[in-house]
Coordinates of C-alpha atoms and ligand atoms in Angstrom, one line a residue:
M214 CA -17.7 5.7 9.9
A215 CA -21.3 6.3 10.1
A216 CA -23.5 6.5 7.1
S217 CA -27.2 7.1 6.9
V218 CA -29.2 4.3 5.3
P219 CA -32.9 4.0 4.5
S220 CA -35.0 2.5 7.3
Q221 CA -36.3 -1.0 7.2
P222 CA -38.4 -1.5 4.1
S223 CA -42.1 -2.3 4.3
V224 CA -42.7 -3.6 0.8
E225 CA -40.7 -6.8 1.2
A226 CA -43.8 -8.9 1.4
T227 CA -44.9 -7.8 -2.0
S228 CA -41.6 -8.7 -3.7
P229 CA -40.6 -12.0 -2.2
L230 CA -37.1 -13.2 -2.6
D231 CA -36.3 -16.2 -4.7
Y232 CA -33.0 -16.7 -3.0
D233 CA -30.9 -15.3 -0.2
A234 CA -28.0 -15.0 -2.6
I235 CA -27.4 -15.1 -6.3
I236 CA -23.9 -15.9 -7.5
I237 CA -22.9 -15.0 -11.0
G238 CA -20.4 -17.5 -12.4
A239 CA -19.6 -21.2 -11.6
G240 CA -15.8 -20.9 -11.9
M241 CA -13.5 -21.6 -8.9
S242 CA -14.8 -18.7 -6.9
G243 CA -18.5 -19.2 -7.6
M244 CA -18.3 -22.9 -6.8
Y245 CA -16.6 -22.4 -3.5
Q246 CA -18.8 -19.5 -2.5
L247 CA -21.9 -21.7 -3.2
H248 CA -20.5 -24.4 -1.0
R249 CA -19.8 -22.0 1.9
L250 CA -23.1 -20.2 1.7
R251 CA -25.0 -23.5 1.7
E252 CA -23.2 -24.3 5.0
L253 CA -24.8 -21.1 6.4
G254 CA -28.1 -22.5 5.4
M255 CA -28.7 -19.9 2.8
R256 CA -30.8 -20.5 -0.3
V257 CA -28.4 -19.8 -3.2
R258 CA -28.6 -19.9 -7.0
V259 CA -25.6 -19.7 -9.3
F260 CA -26.1 -18.5 -12.9
E261 CA -23.5 -19.7 -15.3
A262 CA -23.3 -18.9 -19.0
G263 CA -21.4 -22.1 -19.9
T264 CA -22.8 -25.6 -20.0
G265 CA -20.5 -26.8 -17.2
V266 CA -18.5 -25.7 -14.2
G267 CA -14.9 -24.4 -14.3
G268 CA -15.0 -20.8 -15.5
T269 CA -11.5 -20.1 -16.9
W270 CA -10.8 -23.8 -17.2
Y271 CA -14.1 -24.4 -18.9
W272 CA -13.7 -21.7 -21.5
N273 CA -9.9 -21.8 -22.2
R274 CA -9.6 -25.1 -24.0
Y275 CA -7.1 -24.0 -26.5
P276 CA -4.2 -26.4 -27.4
G277 CA -1.5 -26.3 -24.9
A278 CA -3.5 -24.6 -22.1
R279 CA -2.1 -25.5 -18.7
F280 CA -1.2 -24.2 -15.3
D281 CA 1.8 -21.9 -14.8
S282 CA 1.7 -22.5 -11.1
E283 CA 2.3 -25.8 -9.4
S284 CA -0.9 -27.9 -9.6
Y285 CA -0.8 -28.8 -5.9
S286 CA -0.5 -25.1 -4.9
Y287 CA -3.4 -24.2 -7.2
G288 CA -6.2 -26.6 -6.2
Y289 CA -8.6 -25.9 -3.3
S290 CA -7.1 -26.3 0.1
F291 CA -10.3 -26.1 2.2
S292 CA -11.2 -29.8 2.3
K293 CA -8.8 -32.5 3.7
E294 CA -10.9 -35.1 2.0
L295 CA -10.6 -33.5 -1.4
L296 CA -6.8 -33.3 -1.0
E297 CA -6.8 -37.0 -0.1
E298 CA -8.9 -38.0 -3.0
W299 CA -7.5 -36.1 -5.9
D300 CA -4.2 -37.0 -7.6
W301 CA -2.4 -34.5 -9.9
T302 CA -0.5 -36.2 -12.7
E303 CA 1.8 -33.3 -13.7
H304 CA 3.5 -30.6 -11.8
F305 CA 1.8 -28.1 -14.1
A306 CA -1.5 -29.7 -15.1
P307 CA -3.0 -29.4 -18.6
Q308 CA -6.4 -27.8 -18.9
P309 CA -8.4 -31.0 -19.4
E310 CA -7.0 -32.3 -16.1
T311 CA -8.0 -29.1 -14.3
L312 CA -11.5 -29.2 -15.8
R313 CA -11.8 -32.8 -14.6
Y314 CA -10.7 -31.7 -11.2
L315 CA -13.3 -29.0 -11.0
N316 CA -16.0 -31.4 -12.1
F317 CA -14.8 -33.8 -9.4
V318 CA -15.2 -31.0 -6.9
A319 CA -18.7 -30.2 -8.2
D320 CA -19.7 -33.8 -7.8
K321 CA -18.1 -34.3 -4.5
F322 CA -19.9 -31.3 -2.9
D323 CA -23.1 -31.8 -5.0
L324 CA -22.8 -28.3 -6.3
R325 CA -24.7 -28.7 -9.6
R326 CA -28.2 -28.8 -8.1
D327 CA -27.9 -25.1 -7.3
I328 CA -26.2 -24.1 -10.5
Q329 CA -28.2 -23.1 -13.5
F330 CA -26.2 -23.5 -16.7
R331 CA -26.7 -21.8 -20.1
S332 CA -27.8 -18.8 -18.0
R333 CA -26.0 -15.5 -18.8
V334 CA -26.9 -12.6 -16.5
A335 CA -27.8 -9.7 -18.6
S336 CA -28.7 -7.2 -15.9
A337 CA -28.7 -6.8 -12.1
H338 CA -30.5 -3.9 -10.6
Y339 CA -30.6 -3.0 -6.9
D340 CA -34.1 -2.4 -5.5
E341 CA -33.8 -0.1 -2.5
A342 CA -37.4 -0.6 -1.4
A343 CA -36.9 -4.4 -1.1
R344 CA -33.2 -4.3 -0.2
S345 CA -32.6 -6.8 -2.9
W346 CA -31.2 -7.4 -6.3
A347 CA -33.4 -8.1 -9.4
V348 CA -31.4 -10.2 -11.8
E349 CA -32.4 -10.8 -15.4
L350 CA -31.0 -13.5 -17.6
D351 CA -30.5 -12.9 -21.3
D352 CA -33.5 -15.1 -22.0
G353 CA -35.7 -12.7 -20.0
R354 CA -36.1 -14.9 -16.9
R355 CA -36.0 -12.9 -13.6
H356 CA -34.9 -13.7 -10.1
R357 CA -34.6 -11.8 -6.9
A358 CA -32.2 -12.2 -4.1
R359 CA -31.0 -10.3 -1.0
F360 CA -27.4 -10.5 -1.9
L361 CA -25.6 -10.5 -5.3
I362 CA -22.1 -12.0 -5.5
T363 CA -20.1 -11.6 -8.6
A364 CA -17.8 -14.5 -9.3
I365 CA -17.2 -13.4 -12.9
G366 CA -13.4 -13.7 -13.2
V367 CA -10.5 -11.4 -13.8
L368 CA -9.8 -12.7 -17.4
S369 CA -13.2 -13.8 -18.7
S370 CA -14.2 -11.3 -21.3
P371 CA -12.3 -12.2 -24.4
T372 CA -11.5 -9.5 -27.0
M373 CA -11.2 -9.9 -30.7
P374 CA -8.7 -7.6 -32.5
R375 CA -10.1 -4.5 -34.1
I376 CA -8.8 -5.4 -37.6
A377 CA -10.9 -4.8 -40.7
G378 CA -12.3 -7.9 -42.4
V379 CA -12.3 -10.3 -39.4
E380 CA -15.8 -11.4 -40.3
T381 CA -14.9 -12.1 -43.9
F382 CA -12.4 -14.9 -43.4
E383 CA -13.7 -18.1 -45.0
G384 CA -11.5 -20.6 -43.2
K385 CA -11.9 -21.6 -39.5
S386 CA -11.1 -19.1 -36.9
F387 CA -11.1 -19.3 -33.1
H388 CA -10.5 -17.0 -30.1
T389 CA -8.5 -19.1 -27.6
A390 CA -11.0 -18.4 -24.8
R391 CA -13.9 -19.6 -27.0
W392 CA -12.3 -22.8 -28.2
P393 CA -14.7 -25.5 -29.5
H394 CA -15.3 -28.6 -27.3
E395 CA -14.3 -30.9 -30.1
A396 CA -10.7 -31.4 -31.2
V397 CA -9.3 -29.2 -33.9
S398 CA -6.7 -30.8 -36.2
F399 CA -3.8 -28.7 -37.5
E400 CA -2.2 -31.6 -39.4
G401 CA -0.9 -30.3 -42.7
K402 CA -2.9 -27.0 -42.2
R403 CA -1.7 -23.4 -42.8
V404 CA -2.3 -21.8 -39.4
A405 CA -2.0 -18.2 -38.2
V406 CA -1.7 -17.2 -34.5
I407 CA -2.2 -13.5 -33.6
G408 CA -1.0 -12.6 -30.1
T409 CA 2.1 -13.7 -28.1
G410 CA 0.9 -13.3 -24.5
A411 CA 0.9 -16.3 -22.0
T412 CA -2.0 -17.8 -24.1
G413 CA -0.3 -17.3 -27.5
V414 CA 2.9 -18.8 -26.3
Q415 CA 1.2 -22.0 -25.0
T416 CA -0.8 -22.2 -28.2
I417 CA 2.1 -21.6 -30.5
Q418 CA 4.4 -24.3 -29.0
E419 CA 1.6 -26.9 -29.3
V420 CA 0.3 -26.0 -32.7
A421 CA 3.8 -25.9 -34.2
K422 CA 4.1 -29.7 -33.5
T423 CA 1.6 -30.6 -36.2
A424 CA 0.8 -27.6 -38.4
G425 CA 1.8 -27.8 -42.0
R426 CA 2.8 -24.2 -41.8
L427 CA 2.5 -21.9 -38.7
T428 CA 2.8 -18.1 -39.0
V429 CA 3.0 -16.1 -35.8
F430 CA 1.9 -12.5 -35.9
Q431 CA 3.6 -10.7 -33.0
R432 CA 3.0 -7.1 -32.0
T433 CA 4.9 -7.0 -28.8
P434 CA 7.3 -9.8 -27.7
N435 CA 7.1 -10.9 -24.1
W436 CA 9.8 -12.1 -21.8
C437 CA 9.2 -15.9 -21.5
A438 CA 10.9 -18.3 -19.2
P439 CA 11.0 -22.2 -19.1
L440 CA 8.3 -24.0 -17.3
H441 CA 10.2 -27.3 -16.8
N442 CA 7.1 -29.4 -16.4
R443 CA 7.3 -33.0 -15.3
K444 CA 4.9 -35.9 -14.6
I445 CA 4.0 -36.7 -11.0
D446 CA 4.4 -40.4 -10.2
A447 CA 2.5 -42.2 -7.4
Q448 CA 5.4 -41.8 -5.0
T449 CA 5.8 -38.1 -5.6
M450 CA 2.0 -37.6 -5.2
A451 CA 2.2 -39.3 -1.8
K452 CA 5.0 -37.0 -0.8
I453 CA 3.0 -34.0 -2.0
R454 CA 0.0 -35.1 -0.1
A455 CA 2.0 -35.5 3.1
E456 CA 3.3 -32.0 2.6
Y457 CA 0.0 -30.3 1.8
S458 CA -0.3 -28.3 5.0
D459 CA 3.3 -27.0 4.6
I460 CA 2.6 -26.2 0.9
F461 CA -0.5 -24.1 1.7
R462 CA 1.2 -22.5 4.7
R463 CA 4.0 -21.4 2.4
C464 CA 1.6 -20.0 -0.1
Q465 CA -0.1 -18.0 2.7
E466 CA 3.2 -16.5 3.6
T467 CA 4.6 -15.5 0.2
F468 CA 4.0 -12.1 -1.5
A469 CA 1.7 -13.4 -4.2
C470 CA 0.6 -16.8 -2.8
F471 CA 3.0 -18.7 -5.1
L472 CA 5.4 -21.3 -3.7
H473 CA 8.1 -18.8 -4.7
T474 CA 9.1 -15.8 -2.6
P475 CA 11.6 -13.0 -3.4
D476 CA 15.2 -13.5 -2.4
P477 CA 16.1 -11.0 0.3
R478 CA 19.2 -9.9 -1.5
G479 CA 19.4 -6.9 -3.8
T480 CA 20.7 -7.6 -7.4
F481 CA 23.9 -5.7 -6.9
E482 CA 24.6 -6.9 -3.3
V483 CA 26.3 -9.9 -4.8
T484 CA 29.3 -10.3 -7.1
P485 CA 28.6 -10.5 -10.9
E486 CA 29.5 -14.2 -10.8
E487 CA 27.1 -14.9 -7.9
R488 CA 24.4 -13.0 -9.8
E489 CA 24.9 -14.9 -13.0
A490 CA 24.9 -18.2 -11.1
F491 CA 21.7 -17.3 -9.3
F492 CA 20.0 -16.3 -12.6
E493 CA 21.1 -19.6 -14.2
K494 CA 19.8 -21.6 -11.2
L495 CA 16.4 -19.8 -11.5
Y496 CA 16.3 -20.3 -15.2
A497 CA 16.8 -24.1 -14.7
E498 CA 14.1 -24.4 -12.1
P499 CA 10.4 -25.1 -12.7
G500 CA 7.7 -22.4 -12.5
F501 CA 7.6 -18.8 -11.6
G502 CA 10.8 -18.8 -9.5
I503 CA 12.7 -16.6 -11.9
W504 CA 9.8 -14.0 -11.7
Q505 CA 8.6 -14.4 -8.1
G506 CA 11.7 -15.8 -6.4
N507 CA 14.3 -13.5 -7.9
F508 CA 16.4 -10.7 -6.2
R509 CA 14.0 -8.6 -4.2
D510 CA 14.5 -5.4 -6.4
I511 CA 14.1 -6.7 -9.9
L512 CA 10.6 -5.2 -10.2
T513 CA 11.3 -1.9 -8.6
D514 CA 14.9 -1.0 -9.5
R515 CA 15.6 -0.1 -13.2
K516 CA 19.2 -1.3 -13.1
A517 CA 18.3 -4.5 -11.4
N518 CA 15.6 -5.1 -13.9
A519 CA 18.0 -4.4 -16.8
A520 CA 20.3 -7.1 -15.4
I521 CA 17.8 -9.9 -15.4
S522 CA 16.4 -8.6 -18.8
D523 CA 19.9 -8.8 -20.2
F524 CA 20.3 -12.4 -18.9
V525 CA 17.0 -13.6 -20.5
A526 CA 17.9 -11.8 -23.7
R527 CA 21.1 -13.7 -23.9
K528 CA 19.1 -17.0 -23.4
I529 CA 16.8 -16.1 -26.3
R530 CA 19.8 -15.4 -28.5
Q531 CA 21.3 -18.8 -27.5
R532 CA 18.1 -20.7 -28.2
V533 CA 17.0 -19.1 -31.5
K534 CA 19.4 -19.9 -34.4
D535 CA 18.5 -17.1 -36.7
Q536 CA 19.8 -14.0 -34.9
A537 CA 17.5 -11.7 -36.8
V538 CA 14.5 -13.7 -35.5
A539 CA 16.0 -13.7 -32.0
E540 CA 16.2 -9.9 -32.0
K541 CA 12.5 -9.7 -32.9
L542 CA 11.7 -12.0 -30.0
I543 CA 13.5 -9.8 -27.4
P544 CA 11.2 -7.1 -25.8
R545 CA 12.4 -3.5 -26.1
D546 CA 9.6 -1.6 -24.5
H547 CA 9.4 -3.3 -21.1
G548 CA 11.7 -5.1 -18.7
F549 CA 11.5 -8.7 -17.6
G550 CA 8.6 -9.4 -15.2
T551 CA 6.9 -6.0 -15.6
R552 CA 4.2 -7.9 -17.6
R553 CA 3.0 -11.4 -16.7
V554 CA 5.9 -13.8 -17.6
P555 CA 4.6 -16.5 -20.0
L556 CA 6.1 -19.8 -19.0
E557 CA 7.1 -22.0 -22.0
T558 CA 8.3 -25.4 -23.1
K559 CA 10.6 -25.1 -26.1
Y560 CA 8.8 -22.0 -27.3
Y561 CA 11.9 -20.3 -28.6
E562 CA 13.0 -23.5 -30.4
V563 CA 9.7 -23.4 -32.4
Y564 CA 11.3 -20.5 -34.4
N565 CA 14.1 -22.9 -35.5
Q566 CA 11.5 -25.1 -37.2
P567 CA 11.4 -24.8 -41.0
N568 CA 7.5 -24.8 -40.9
V569 CA 7.3 -21.7 -38.6
T570 CA 7.6 -18.0 -39.5
L571 CA 7.5 -15.0 -37.2
V572 CA 5.9 -11.8 -38.6
D573 CA 6.7 -8.6 -36.7
I574 CA 3.5 -6.6 -37.1
K575 CA 5.0 -3.5 -35.6
A576 CA 7.3 -3.4 -38.6
T577 CA 4.7 -4.6 -41.1
P578 CA 1.2 -4.0 -39.6
I579 CA -1.8 -6.2 -40.4
E580 CA -4.0 -4.2 -42.8
R581 CA -6.9 -6.5 -43.0
I582 CA -8.2 -10.1 -42.6
T583 CA -9.2 -11.3 -46.1
P584 CA -11.5 -14.2 -47.1
T585 CA -8.4 -16.3 -47.6
G586 CA -6.0 -15.1 -44.9
I587 CA -4.1 -12.0 -43.6
K588 CA -2.8 -9.0 -45.5
T589 CA 0.1 -7.0 -43.9
S590 CA 1.7 -3.9 -45.3
D591 CA 4.1 -6.0 -47.3
A592 CA 2.6 -9.4 -47.9
E593 CA -0.5 -11.5 -48.3
Y594 CA -0.7 -14.8 -46.4
A595 CA -3.2 -17.6 -47.1
F596 CA -4.5 -19.7 -44.1
D597 CA -6.8 -22.5 -43.3
I598 CA -7.1 -21.5 -39.7
I599 CA -6.7 -18.2 -37.8
I600 CA -6.2 -18.4 -34.0
Y601 CA -6.9 -15.2 -32.1
A602 CA -4.8 -15.3 -28.9
T603 CA -5.6 -11.6 -28.4
G604 CA -6.5 -11.6 -24.7
F605 CA -9.2 -10.1 -22.5
D606 CA -10.9 -7.0 -21.4
A607 CA -9.4 -7.7 -18.0
I608 CA -10.5 -7.0 -14.5
T609 CA -13.4 -4.6 -15.1
G610 CA -14.4 -6.1 -18.5
A611 CA -16.7 -8.8 -17.2
F612 CA -18.5 -6.1 -15.0
D613 CA -19.0 -4.0 -18.1
Q614 CA -20.8 -6.8 -19.9
I615 CA -23.6 -6.8 -17.3
D616 CA -26.0 -3.9 -16.9
L617 CA -25.2 -3.5 -13.2
R618 CA -27.1 -0.7 -11.4
G619 CA -27.0 0.3 -7.8
V620 CA -28.9 2.9 -5.7
N621 CA -30.9 5.3 -7.8
G622 CA -30.1 3.4 -11.0
L623 CA -26.4 4.4 -10.9
R624 CA -24.5 2.2 -13.4
L625 CA -21.3 0.6 -12.1
K626 CA -19.6 1.4 -15.4
E627 CA -20.4 5.1 -14.7
R628 CA -19.2 4.8 -11.1
W629 CA -15.9 3.4 -12.3
R630 CA -15.6 5.8 -15.3
N631 CA -12.2 7.1 -14.0
G632 CA -11.0 3.6 -12.8
P633 CA -12.4 1.3 -10.2
Q634 CA -13.1 2.5 -6.7
T635 CA -13.7 -0.2 -4.1
Y636 CA -13.7 -1.1 -0.5
L637 CA -11.2 -4.0 0.0
G638 CA -11.8 -4.9 -3.6
V639 CA -15.0 -6.5 -2.4
M640 CA -17.7 -3.8 -2.2
V641 CA -18.6 -0.5 -3.9
E642 CA -20.4 2.4 -2.4
G643 CA -23.9 2.8 -4.0
F644 CA -24.1 -0.9 -4.6
P645 CA -25.5 -2.3 -1.4
N646 CA -25.6 -6.1 -0.8
M647 CA -23.2 -6.7 -3.8
M648 CA -20.0 -8.5 -3.1
M649 CA -17.3 -9.1 -5.6
L650 CA -15.0 -12.1 -5.6
M651 CA -11.7 -11.3 -7.3
G652 CA -13.0 -7.8 -8.1
P653 CA -10.7 -4.9 -8.9
H654 CA -8.2 -3.9 -6.1
T655 CA -7.9 -7.4 -4.7
A656 CA -4.6 -9.4 -4.5
L657 CA -4.3 -11.6 -7.6
G658 CA -1.1 -13.8 -7.7
N659 CA -1.9 -17.5 -7.3
I660 CA -5.6 -16.8 -7.8
P661 CA -7.2 -19.8 -6.1
R662 CA -5.4 -18.9 -2.8
S663 CA -6.8 -15.4 -3.1
I664 CA -10.2 -16.8 -4.1
E665 CA -10.4 -19.0 -1.0
Y666 CA -9.6 -16.0 1.2
N667 CA -12.0 -13.7 -0.6
V668 CA -14.8 -16.3 -0.3
E669 CA -14.1 -16.8 3.4
W670 CA -14.3 -13.1 4.0
V671 CA -17.6 -12.6 2.2
T672 CA -19.0 -15.7 4.0
G673 CA -18.0 -14.2 7.4
L674 CA -19.7 -10.9 6.5
L675 CA -22.9 -12.7 5.4
R676 CA -22.8 -14.8 8.5
H677 CA -22.5 -11.7 10.6
A678 CA -25.4 -10.0 8.7
R679 CA -27.7 -13.0 9.1
S680 CA -27.0 -13.4 12.8
A681 CA -27.5 -9.7 13.5
G682 CA -30.6 -9.4 11.3
I683 CA -28.9 -7.0 8.9
T684 CA -30.5 -6.8 5.5
R685 CA -28.4 -4.0 4.0
V686 CA -24.7 -3.9 3.7
E687 CA -23.0 -1.0 1.9
A688 CA -19.5 0.4 1.6
T689 CA -19.1 3.9 2.9
P690 CA -17.6 6.8 0.9
E691 CA -14.8 7.1 3.4
G692 CA -14.1 3.4 3.3
V693 CA -13.9 3.4 -0.5
A694 CA -11.8 6.5 -0.6
S695 CA -9.3 5.3 1.9
W696 CA -9.0 1.8 0.3
T697 CA -8.7 3.2 -3.2
D698 CA -6.0 5.7 -2.1
H699 CA -4.2 2.9 -0.3
V700 CA -4.2 0.7 -3.5
K701 CA -2.9 3.6 -5.6
S702 CA -0.1 4.4 -3.1
L703 CA 1.0 0.7 -3.2
G704 CA 1.4 0.9 -6.9
V705 CA 3.9 3.8 -6.8
G706 CA 7.4 2.7 -7.8
L707 CA 6.4 -0.6 -9.3
L708 CA 7.8 -0.8 -12.8
S709 CA 4.8 -2.9 -13.9
N710 CA 2.5 0.0 -13.4
E711 CA 4.5 2.0 -16.0
I712 CA 3.8 -0.6 -18.7
N713 CA 0.8 -1.2 -20.9
S714 CA -0.7 -4.5 -20.1
W715 CA -4.0 -6.0 -19.0
M716 CA -2.8 -5.5 -15.4
T717 CA -2.8 -1.8 -16.0
G718 CA -6.2 -1.9 -17.6
I719 CA -5.0 -1.4 -21.2
N720 CA -6.8 -3.2 -24.1
T721 CA -6.3 -1.6 -27.5
N722 CA -9.3 -3.5 -28.8
V723 CA -11.8 -1.9 -26.4
E724 CA -13.1 1.6 -26.6
G725 CA -12.1 3.7 -23.6
K726 CA -9.4 1.3 -22.3
Q727 CA -6.3 3.1 -23.6
T728 CA -5.4 4.9 -20.3
R729 CA -3.6 3.1 -17.6
I730 CA -5.4 2.6 -14.3
I731 CA -4.5 1.0 -11.0
A732 CA -6.7 -2.0 -11.4
R733 CA -5.2 -4.5 -8.9
Y734 CA -3.9 -4.5 -5.4
S735 CA -0.1 -4.6 -5.6
G736 CA 0.9 -5.0 -2.0
S737 CA 1.6 -8.4 -0.5
A738 CA -1.2 -11.0 0.0
P739 CA -0.5 -11.3 3.7
A740 CA -0.9 -7.5 4.1
Y741 CA -4.2 -7.7 2.1
R742 CA -5.5 -10.4 4.4
A743 CA -4.4 -8.6 7.5
R744 CA -6.3 -5.5 6.4
C745 CA -9.4 -7.5 5.6
D746 CA -9.2 -9.5 8.9
E747 CA -8.9 -6.3 10.8
A748 CA -12.1 -5.0 9.1
A749 CA -14.0 -8.1 10.2
A750 CA -12.5 -8.1 13.7
N751 CA -13.7 -4.5 14.3
G752 CA -17.2 -5.6 13.5
Y753 CA -17.3 -4.2 10.0
R754 CA -17.5 -0.7 11.3
E755 CA -16.2 0.7 8.0
L756 CA -19.4 -0.6 6.4
A757 CA -22.8 0.8 6.7
L758 CA -25.0 -2.0 8.1
A759 CA -28.7 -1.8 8.7
Ligands
LIG696 P1 -2.5 -11.0 -23.2 O1 -1.4 -11.2 -22.3 O2 -3.3 -9.7 -23.1 O3 -2.0 -11.1 -24.7 C1 -2.7 -10.7 -25.8 C2 -1.8 -10.8 -27.0 O4 -2.5 -10.4 -28.2 C3 -0.7 -9.8 -26.9 O5 0.5 -10.3 -27.5 C4 -1.2 -8.6 -27.7 O6 -0.2 -7.7 -28.2 C5 -1.9 -9.3 -28.8 N1 -2.9 -8.5 -29.5 C6 -4.1 -8.0 -28.9 N2 -4.8 -7.3 -29.8 C7 -4.1 -7.3 -31.0 C8 -4.3 -6.8 -32.2 N3 -5.3 -6.0 -32.5 N4 -3.3 -7.0 -33.2 C9 -2.3 -7.8 -32.9 N5 -2.0 -8.3 -31.7 C10 -2.9 -8.1 -30.7 O7 -3.6 -12.1 -23.2 P2 -3.4 -13.7 -22.9 O8 -2.2 -14.2 -23.6 O9 -4.7 -14.4 -23.2 O10 -3.1 -13.7 -21.3 C11 -3.8 -13.0 -20.4 C12 -3.5 -13.5 -19.0 O11 -4.2 -14.7 -18.8 C13 -2.1 -13.8 -18.8 O12 -1.3 -12.7 -18.5 C14 -2.2 -14.7 -17.6 O13 -2.3 -14.0 -16.4 C15 -3.4 -15.5 -17.9 N6 -3.1 -16.8 -18.5 C16 -2.7 -17.7 -17.6 C17 -2.3 -19.0 -18.0 C18 -1.8 -20.0 -17.0 O14 -1.9 -19.8 -15.9 N7 -1.3 -21.0 -17.4 C19 -2.2 -19.2 -19.4 C20 -2.6 -18.2 -20.3 C21 -3.1 -17.0 -19.8 P3 0.3 -6.4 -27.4 O15 1.1 -7.0 -26.2 O16 1.0 -5.6 -28.3 O17 -1.0 -5.8 -26.8

């Protein structure tokens, strides 16, 4: 695909570059990208809004935050030494441990000297004459680099509910993704949690342990499954360490990079007894097996999906004593696994505690937040603390927060007005020299595995550009159209794409995010990598290089 690009600029000398590359964000992807670009000998600067590294694991300090994928499948795999030196203490590590891990990585690879903290990027404008990006921080400082790499996360732009009176509450209130660094005590307190996604579920089961009174405001119940977490002793860690290469090889081979992979059988290819026994086995096992390792058709065949949904509904009815409450906790508007499955530890049993109340706000909507609490259509509740577990403006939200402009001042938000359009989820036509890590249309799944691949691919592209003296890299219209069509076609027939969730770009709290979009790549991770590998192997001929 040929595309015409402007000839080599002549004004470069008048607008010197501060860096070869600017990376936005010091989470798992920004940290690893920094490490790799340094190895290429590039001058790199990372701008990070927080005061430390870790991204998701820096911001999400809410009580109960922890991995839902196995710790040893989640950490970086690129350094044997790192794998040797770090011990995980739980199969599903809690957030403080993960943050310690990421700080350990930052120390080990001496990353902090190229990271500027407390530095939120306000705008990034492409300058065609200088073939570079002009980046402005929210304190007005400006920096210029040849390449701009966004490492801003998929779930990093938290959203507060659009409920009247939020600002009037006189007690303490927190969004889970903006949790304070100091401990919050719930001892004897009247606590409200709004939101019952993966975050809300983790928060609720923790807060219920100490709160004087906990009231959960649920709009849509989700299908949750047991996490079955355990400690890792020294002997088990030694075994894990010996198996690391096998663990990461398995992650490379599975559909979504988890240790779990779909069972090759169809739900109705076995007898009812075998089916029930298989569901029981999965329900008793740790992690995402019941979601990612279930019969191959549960996320595409309605009857198969109904079978597993019915199984989990029965479990909820068994675990919750008050059957009226159990019925409220069973989802009616979507089947099991069509939204991200929250993993839980005694979540359903929380509703058997005398100090916990579930309020179904579809039946009795919240009318307003008051100075003393929450008023629904049929009651007024007083609280000391309100916790907003109300989620994120996902996938494109973090891009919308930055004034990103490409060729001729075109805004990215405008470019994506009708949904994201990308080349391999990494590049956008009209935004030369900008690469996205975990951008829209990339494979999500076990995210660090996808991050490592994404970073390696971008590193390969920049290595190629440097060795060939290329100073301008842009996606072509054909490349973008073909990838975007491909991503859309992969989404056809997936039940999850017929459901409102952050994965389909829905956020009721954000203007303009009420229409479903195909925001993520829903093919297999191996297929995604094969396609990207092929693009590199053919010399990036689908890109316009100059
Ligand atoms: P979420 O799944 O989007 O859930 C947000 C919750 O808030 C939903 O229950 C939503 O109800 C509710 N809500 C939003 N606005 C509301 C309003 N105005 N009034 C009442 N309720 C409102 O967000 P999340 O729980 O933060 O999770 C997002 C993703 O982060 C997860 O799916 C997962 O991928 C990731 N995560 C990962 C981990 C882990 O790995 N361990 C842990 C937590 C989160 P509706 O459903 O009705 O919109």
